Coordinates of C-alpha atoms and ligand atoms in Angstrom, one line a residue:
X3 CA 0.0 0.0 0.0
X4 CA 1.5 3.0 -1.4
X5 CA 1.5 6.3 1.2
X6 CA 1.2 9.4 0.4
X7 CA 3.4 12.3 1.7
X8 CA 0.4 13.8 3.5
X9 CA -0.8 10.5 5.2
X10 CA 3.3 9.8 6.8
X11 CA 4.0 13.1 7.8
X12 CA -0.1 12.1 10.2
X13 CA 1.5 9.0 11.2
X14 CA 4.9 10.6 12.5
X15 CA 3.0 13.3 14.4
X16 CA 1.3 10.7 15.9
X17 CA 3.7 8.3 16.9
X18 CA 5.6 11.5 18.3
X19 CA 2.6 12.3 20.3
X20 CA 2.1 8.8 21.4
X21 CA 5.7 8.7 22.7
X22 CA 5.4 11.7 24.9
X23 CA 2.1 10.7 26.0
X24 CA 4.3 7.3 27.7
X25 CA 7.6 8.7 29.1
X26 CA 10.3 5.9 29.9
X27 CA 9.0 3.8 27.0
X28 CA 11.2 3.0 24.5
X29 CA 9.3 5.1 22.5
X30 CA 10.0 8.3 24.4
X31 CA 13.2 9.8 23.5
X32 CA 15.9 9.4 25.6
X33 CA 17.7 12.2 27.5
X34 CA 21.2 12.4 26.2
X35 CA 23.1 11.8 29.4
X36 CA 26.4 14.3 29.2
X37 CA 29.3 12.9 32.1
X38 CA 31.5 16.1 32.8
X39 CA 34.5 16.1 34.9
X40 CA 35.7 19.7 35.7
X41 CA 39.0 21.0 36.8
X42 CA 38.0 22.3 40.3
X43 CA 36.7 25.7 41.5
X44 CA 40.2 27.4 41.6
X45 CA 39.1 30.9 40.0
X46 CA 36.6 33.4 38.4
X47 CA 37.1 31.6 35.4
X48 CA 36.4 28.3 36.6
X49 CA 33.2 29.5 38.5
X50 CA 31.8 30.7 35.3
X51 CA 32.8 28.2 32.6
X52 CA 30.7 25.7 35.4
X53 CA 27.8 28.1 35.2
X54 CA 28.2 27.7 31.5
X55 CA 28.2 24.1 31.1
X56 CA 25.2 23.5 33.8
X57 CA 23.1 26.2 31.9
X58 CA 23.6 25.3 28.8
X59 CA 22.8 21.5 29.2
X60 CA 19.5 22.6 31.2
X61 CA 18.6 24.4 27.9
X62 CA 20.1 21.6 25.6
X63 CA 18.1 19.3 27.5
X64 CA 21.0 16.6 28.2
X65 CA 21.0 15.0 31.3
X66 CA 24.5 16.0 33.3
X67 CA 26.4 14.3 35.6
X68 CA 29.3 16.9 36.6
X69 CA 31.8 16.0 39.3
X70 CA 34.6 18.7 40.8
X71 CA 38.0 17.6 40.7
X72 CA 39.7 19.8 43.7
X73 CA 42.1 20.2 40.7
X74 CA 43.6 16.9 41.5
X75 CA 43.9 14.6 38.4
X76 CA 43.4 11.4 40.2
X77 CA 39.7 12.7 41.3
X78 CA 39.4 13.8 37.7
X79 CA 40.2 10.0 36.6
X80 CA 38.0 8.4 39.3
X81 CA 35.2 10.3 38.1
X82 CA 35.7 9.5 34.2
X83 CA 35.7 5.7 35.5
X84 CA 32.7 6.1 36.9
X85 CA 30.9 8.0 33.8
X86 CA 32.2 4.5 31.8
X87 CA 30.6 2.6 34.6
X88 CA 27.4 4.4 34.5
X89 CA 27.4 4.0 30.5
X90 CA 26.7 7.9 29.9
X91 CA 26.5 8.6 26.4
X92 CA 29.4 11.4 26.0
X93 CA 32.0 11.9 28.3
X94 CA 33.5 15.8 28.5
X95 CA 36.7 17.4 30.8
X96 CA 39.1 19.9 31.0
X97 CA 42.4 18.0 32.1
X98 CA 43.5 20.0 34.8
X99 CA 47.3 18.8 33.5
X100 CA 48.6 18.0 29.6
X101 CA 49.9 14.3 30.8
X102 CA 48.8 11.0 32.4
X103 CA 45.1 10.7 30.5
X104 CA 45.9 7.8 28.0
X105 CA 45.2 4.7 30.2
X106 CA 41.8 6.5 31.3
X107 CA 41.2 7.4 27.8
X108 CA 41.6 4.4 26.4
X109 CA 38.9 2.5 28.9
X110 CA 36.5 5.1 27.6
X111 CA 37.3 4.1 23.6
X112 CA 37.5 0.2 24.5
X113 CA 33.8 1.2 26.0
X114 CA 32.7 3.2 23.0
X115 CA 32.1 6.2 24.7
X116 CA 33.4 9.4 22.5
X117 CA 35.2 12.0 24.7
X118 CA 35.2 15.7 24.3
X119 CA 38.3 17.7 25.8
X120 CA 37.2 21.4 26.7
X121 CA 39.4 24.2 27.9
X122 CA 42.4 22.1 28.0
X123 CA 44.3 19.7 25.8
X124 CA 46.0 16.6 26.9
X125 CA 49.2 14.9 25.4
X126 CA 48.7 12.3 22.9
X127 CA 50.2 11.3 20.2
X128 CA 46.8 9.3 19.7
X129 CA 44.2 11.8 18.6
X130 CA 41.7 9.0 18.4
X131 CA 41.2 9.1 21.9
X132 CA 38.7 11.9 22.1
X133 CA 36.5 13.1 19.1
X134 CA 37.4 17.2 19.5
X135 CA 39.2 20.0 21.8
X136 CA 37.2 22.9 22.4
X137 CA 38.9 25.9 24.1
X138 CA 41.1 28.9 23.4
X139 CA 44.4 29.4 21.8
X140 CA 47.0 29.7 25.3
X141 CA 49.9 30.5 22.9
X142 CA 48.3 33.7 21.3
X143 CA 46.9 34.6 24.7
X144 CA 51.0 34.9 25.5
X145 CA 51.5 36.0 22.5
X146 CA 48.9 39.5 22.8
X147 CA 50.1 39.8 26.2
X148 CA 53.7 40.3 25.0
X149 CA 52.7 42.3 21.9
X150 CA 51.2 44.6 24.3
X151 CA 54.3 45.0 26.8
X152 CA 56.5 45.4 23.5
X153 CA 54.0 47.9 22.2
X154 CA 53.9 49.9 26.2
X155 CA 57.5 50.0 26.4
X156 CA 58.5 50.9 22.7
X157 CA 60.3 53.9 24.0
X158 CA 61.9 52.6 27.3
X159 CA 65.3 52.5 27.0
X160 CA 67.1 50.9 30.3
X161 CA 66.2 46.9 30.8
X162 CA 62.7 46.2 31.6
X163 CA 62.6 43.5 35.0
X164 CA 59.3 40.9 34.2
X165 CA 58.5 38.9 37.2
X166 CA 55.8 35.8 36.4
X167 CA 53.1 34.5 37.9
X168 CA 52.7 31.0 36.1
X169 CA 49.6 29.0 36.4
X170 CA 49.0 25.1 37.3
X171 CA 52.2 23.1 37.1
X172 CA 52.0 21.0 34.0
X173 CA 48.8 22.4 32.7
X174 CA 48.2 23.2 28.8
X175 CA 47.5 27.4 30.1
X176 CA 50.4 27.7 32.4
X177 CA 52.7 26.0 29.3
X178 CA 51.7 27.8 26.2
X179 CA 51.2 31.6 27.9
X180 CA 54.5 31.2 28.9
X181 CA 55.4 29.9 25.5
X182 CA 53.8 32.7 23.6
X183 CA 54.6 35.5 25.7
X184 CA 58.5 34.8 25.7
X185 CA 58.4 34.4 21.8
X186 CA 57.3 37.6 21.7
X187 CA 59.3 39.5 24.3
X188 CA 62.5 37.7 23.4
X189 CA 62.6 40.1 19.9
X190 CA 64.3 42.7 22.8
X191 CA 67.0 41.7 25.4
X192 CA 65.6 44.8 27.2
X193 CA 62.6 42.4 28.5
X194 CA 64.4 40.0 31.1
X195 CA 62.0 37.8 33.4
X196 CA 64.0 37.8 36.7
X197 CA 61.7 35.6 38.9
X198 CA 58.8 33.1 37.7
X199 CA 56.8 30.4 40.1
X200 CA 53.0 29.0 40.0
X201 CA 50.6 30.8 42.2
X202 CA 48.0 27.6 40.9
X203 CA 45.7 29.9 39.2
X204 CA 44.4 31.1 42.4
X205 CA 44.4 34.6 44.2
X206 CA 46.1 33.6 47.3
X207 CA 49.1 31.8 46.0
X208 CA 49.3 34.8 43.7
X209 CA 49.5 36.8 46.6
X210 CA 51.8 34.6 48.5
X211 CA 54.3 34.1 45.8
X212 CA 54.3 38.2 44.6
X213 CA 55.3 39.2 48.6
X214 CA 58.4 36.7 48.1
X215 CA 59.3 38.6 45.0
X216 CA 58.5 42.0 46.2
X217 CA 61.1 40.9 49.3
X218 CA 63.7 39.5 47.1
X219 CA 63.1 42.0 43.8
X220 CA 61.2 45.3 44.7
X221 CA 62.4 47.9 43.7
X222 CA 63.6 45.8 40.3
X223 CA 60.4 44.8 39.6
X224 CA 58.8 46.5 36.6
X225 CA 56.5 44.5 35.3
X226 CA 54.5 41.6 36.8
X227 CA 52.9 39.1 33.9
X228 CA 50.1 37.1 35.6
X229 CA 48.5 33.7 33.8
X230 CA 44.9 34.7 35.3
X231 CA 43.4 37.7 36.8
X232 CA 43.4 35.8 40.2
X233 CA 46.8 35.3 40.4
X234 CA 47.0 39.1 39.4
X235 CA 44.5 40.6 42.0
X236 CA 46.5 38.4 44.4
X237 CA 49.8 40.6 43.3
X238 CA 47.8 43.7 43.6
X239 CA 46.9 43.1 47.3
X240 CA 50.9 41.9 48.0
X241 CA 52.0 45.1 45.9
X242 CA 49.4 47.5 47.8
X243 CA 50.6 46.4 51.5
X244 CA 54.0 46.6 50.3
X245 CA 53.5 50.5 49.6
X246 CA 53.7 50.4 45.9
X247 CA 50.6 51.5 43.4
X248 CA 49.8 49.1 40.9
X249 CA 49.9 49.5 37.5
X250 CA 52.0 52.3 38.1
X251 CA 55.1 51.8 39.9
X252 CA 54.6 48.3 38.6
X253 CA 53.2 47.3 35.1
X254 CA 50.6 44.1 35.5
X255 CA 49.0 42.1 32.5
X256 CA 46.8 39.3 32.8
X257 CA 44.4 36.8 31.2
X258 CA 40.9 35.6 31.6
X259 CA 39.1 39.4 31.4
X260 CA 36.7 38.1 34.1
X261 CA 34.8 40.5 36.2
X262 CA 37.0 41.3 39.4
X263 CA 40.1 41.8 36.1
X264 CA 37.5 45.0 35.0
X265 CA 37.2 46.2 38.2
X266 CA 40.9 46.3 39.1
X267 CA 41.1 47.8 35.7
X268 CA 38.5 50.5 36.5
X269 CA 40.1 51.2 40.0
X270 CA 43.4 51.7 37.9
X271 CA 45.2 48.9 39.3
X272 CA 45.5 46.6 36.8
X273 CA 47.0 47.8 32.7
X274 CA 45.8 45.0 30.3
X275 CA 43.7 41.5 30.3
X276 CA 43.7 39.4 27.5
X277 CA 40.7 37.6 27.2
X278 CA 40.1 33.6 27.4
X279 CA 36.1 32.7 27.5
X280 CA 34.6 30.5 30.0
X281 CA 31.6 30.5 28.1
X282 CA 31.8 26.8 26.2
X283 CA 28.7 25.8 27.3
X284 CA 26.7 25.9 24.4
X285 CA 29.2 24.8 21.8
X286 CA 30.1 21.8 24.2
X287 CA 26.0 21.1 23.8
X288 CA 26.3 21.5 20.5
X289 CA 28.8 19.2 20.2
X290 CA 27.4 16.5 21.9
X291 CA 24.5 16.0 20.0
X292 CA 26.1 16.4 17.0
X293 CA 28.2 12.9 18.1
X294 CA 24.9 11.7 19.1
X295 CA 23.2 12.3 16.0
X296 CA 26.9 10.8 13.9
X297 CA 27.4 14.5 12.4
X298 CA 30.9 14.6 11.9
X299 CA 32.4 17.2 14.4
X300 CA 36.0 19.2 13.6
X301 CA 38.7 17.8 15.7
X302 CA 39.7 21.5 16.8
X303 CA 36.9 24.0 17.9
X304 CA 38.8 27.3 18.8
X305 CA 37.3 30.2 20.9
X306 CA 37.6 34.1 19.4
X307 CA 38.9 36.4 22.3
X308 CA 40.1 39.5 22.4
X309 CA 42.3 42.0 24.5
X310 CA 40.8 44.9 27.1
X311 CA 43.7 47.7 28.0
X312 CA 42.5 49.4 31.4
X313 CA 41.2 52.4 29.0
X314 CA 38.4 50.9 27.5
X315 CA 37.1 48.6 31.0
X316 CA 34.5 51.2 32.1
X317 CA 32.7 51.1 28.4
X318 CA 33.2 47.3 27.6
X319 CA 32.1 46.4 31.2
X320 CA 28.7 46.5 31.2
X321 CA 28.4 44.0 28.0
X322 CA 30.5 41.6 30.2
X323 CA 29.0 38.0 30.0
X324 CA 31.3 36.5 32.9
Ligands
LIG11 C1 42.0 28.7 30.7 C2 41.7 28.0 32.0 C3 42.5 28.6 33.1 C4 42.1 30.1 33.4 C5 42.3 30.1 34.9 O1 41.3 28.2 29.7 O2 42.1 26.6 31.9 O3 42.1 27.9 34.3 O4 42.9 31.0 32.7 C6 41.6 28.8 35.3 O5 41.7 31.2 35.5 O6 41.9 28.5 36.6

């Protein structure tokens, strides 16, 4: 019996009706069920690339299952173990480190669960192992962070002193904005970075680690390049109780451009933030059912940031998303 366009597209409706009429049947459709294993809750960043994720999979309608790592990679592990164990359908995480995820990643393929890598890469020479990496470029992040020291200190002649704040030990942000920012700097032996150390992405290790440079350095120090704005508004407090003014006496540039970065900016005590977006929500969502539905999805997905000098804070504030 021969059906006409008219009669099938009836019979779908209805069958679509019928399923949401008896939820839980096979004929209902199943909730995607997303497993996402997050760094920790180290900084502004963090907070708001979790608000991201948990928003956007309420509005994608996927089911989460998030779990907080304490930015330890062996909780991180535990938890994608357990996302295999519970058969979610995708598994998602931003390795807190670049090293020691093939074993895991490998019980996740041998289960046929895809993987998506956000934020932060991992080292493989294996790419197989998870189907794309969403997340921002860390080298160019160094890289406009040293274009804009070069470009601020074009007419300084005598050397300029860079003490660093460097991020998590071992992690893909802390390697490449170091990377990016000393290819640029190096162009000019004025720029020498006399001290570096991780403050851990967090505001009091950033504030901890500035007061031993200040004590060994101060009155060298002209320049202090920070990995994240909570490492940096750490510095600020350590460089305020030492009797200095910020981004005066001594230069500061960051990266994340998250709130408390504008308002350190507006209060004049903080010169430049490069931007690195939180928001990968959606585009993780996205992503997801695209591997759900078998769309093919690019291995590299990578986020468009920009810069904010401390001029332009007060007018680009107010469109702030995070
Ligand atoms: C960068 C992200 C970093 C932020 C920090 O994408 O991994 O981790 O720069 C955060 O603020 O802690």
């Amino acid at each position: 019996m021969k059906l006409n366009r008219r009669t099938l597209t009836t019979l779908a409706l209805a069958a679509a009706s019928l399923a949401s009429l008896l939820p839980g049947t096979a004929l209902a459709q199943k909730k995607v069920v997303l497993g996402f294993a997050q760094v920790g809750a180290e900084s502004e960043w963090r907070t708001a690339n979790t608000e991201s994720i948990k928003s956007a999979a309420k509005e994608a309608g996927i089911e989460l299952k998030f779990s907080d790592g304490q930015q330890k990679q062996e909780n991180q592990i535990k938890a994608i173990r357990s996302f295999i164990a519970q058969k979610v359908d995708v598994i998602a995480f931003s390795p807190v480190v670049e090293s020691g995820w093939e074993t895991v990643l490998r019980e996740a393929k041998a289960a046929k669960i895809p993987v998506v890598l956000t934020d932060r890469s991992v080292n493989t020479k294996d790419d197989s192992l998870y189907v794309t990496f969403m997340g921002s470029d860390f080298v160019e992040e160094g890289r406009k962070a040293g274009r804009w020291l070069v470009e601020k200190m074009k007419d300084q002649k005598g050397e300029v002193n860079i003490v660093e704040l460097q991020g998590t030990v071992g992690s893909a942000p802390a390697i490449d904005r170091k990377k990016g920012f000393e290819e640029i700097i190096k162009a000019d032996p004025k720029f020498k970075i006399i001290r570096s150390q991780t403050g851990d992405f967090t505001r009091a290790k950033g504030k901890e680690v500035m007061e031993a440079f200040l004590k060994a350095d101060g009155k060298k120090i002209n320049v202090l390049y920070a990995h994240n704005d909570d490492m940096a508004i750490g510095a600020i407090q350590a460089i305020e109780e030492a009797g200095l003014k910020p981004a005066k006496d001594i230069t500061i540039i960051s990266i994340d451009a998250v709130k408390g970065a504008f308002e350190a900016m507006m209060a004049g005590k903080l010169n430049v933030s490069v931007e690195c977006s939180p928001l990968l929500g959606p585009q993780l969502m996205t992503a997801v059912k695209d591997i759900k539905a078998g769309k093919p999805v690019p291995k590299r997905i990578v986020t468009e940031e920009t810069i904010f000098p401390m001029e332009v804070a007060a007018k680009e504030f107010p469109k702030r998303k995070y």
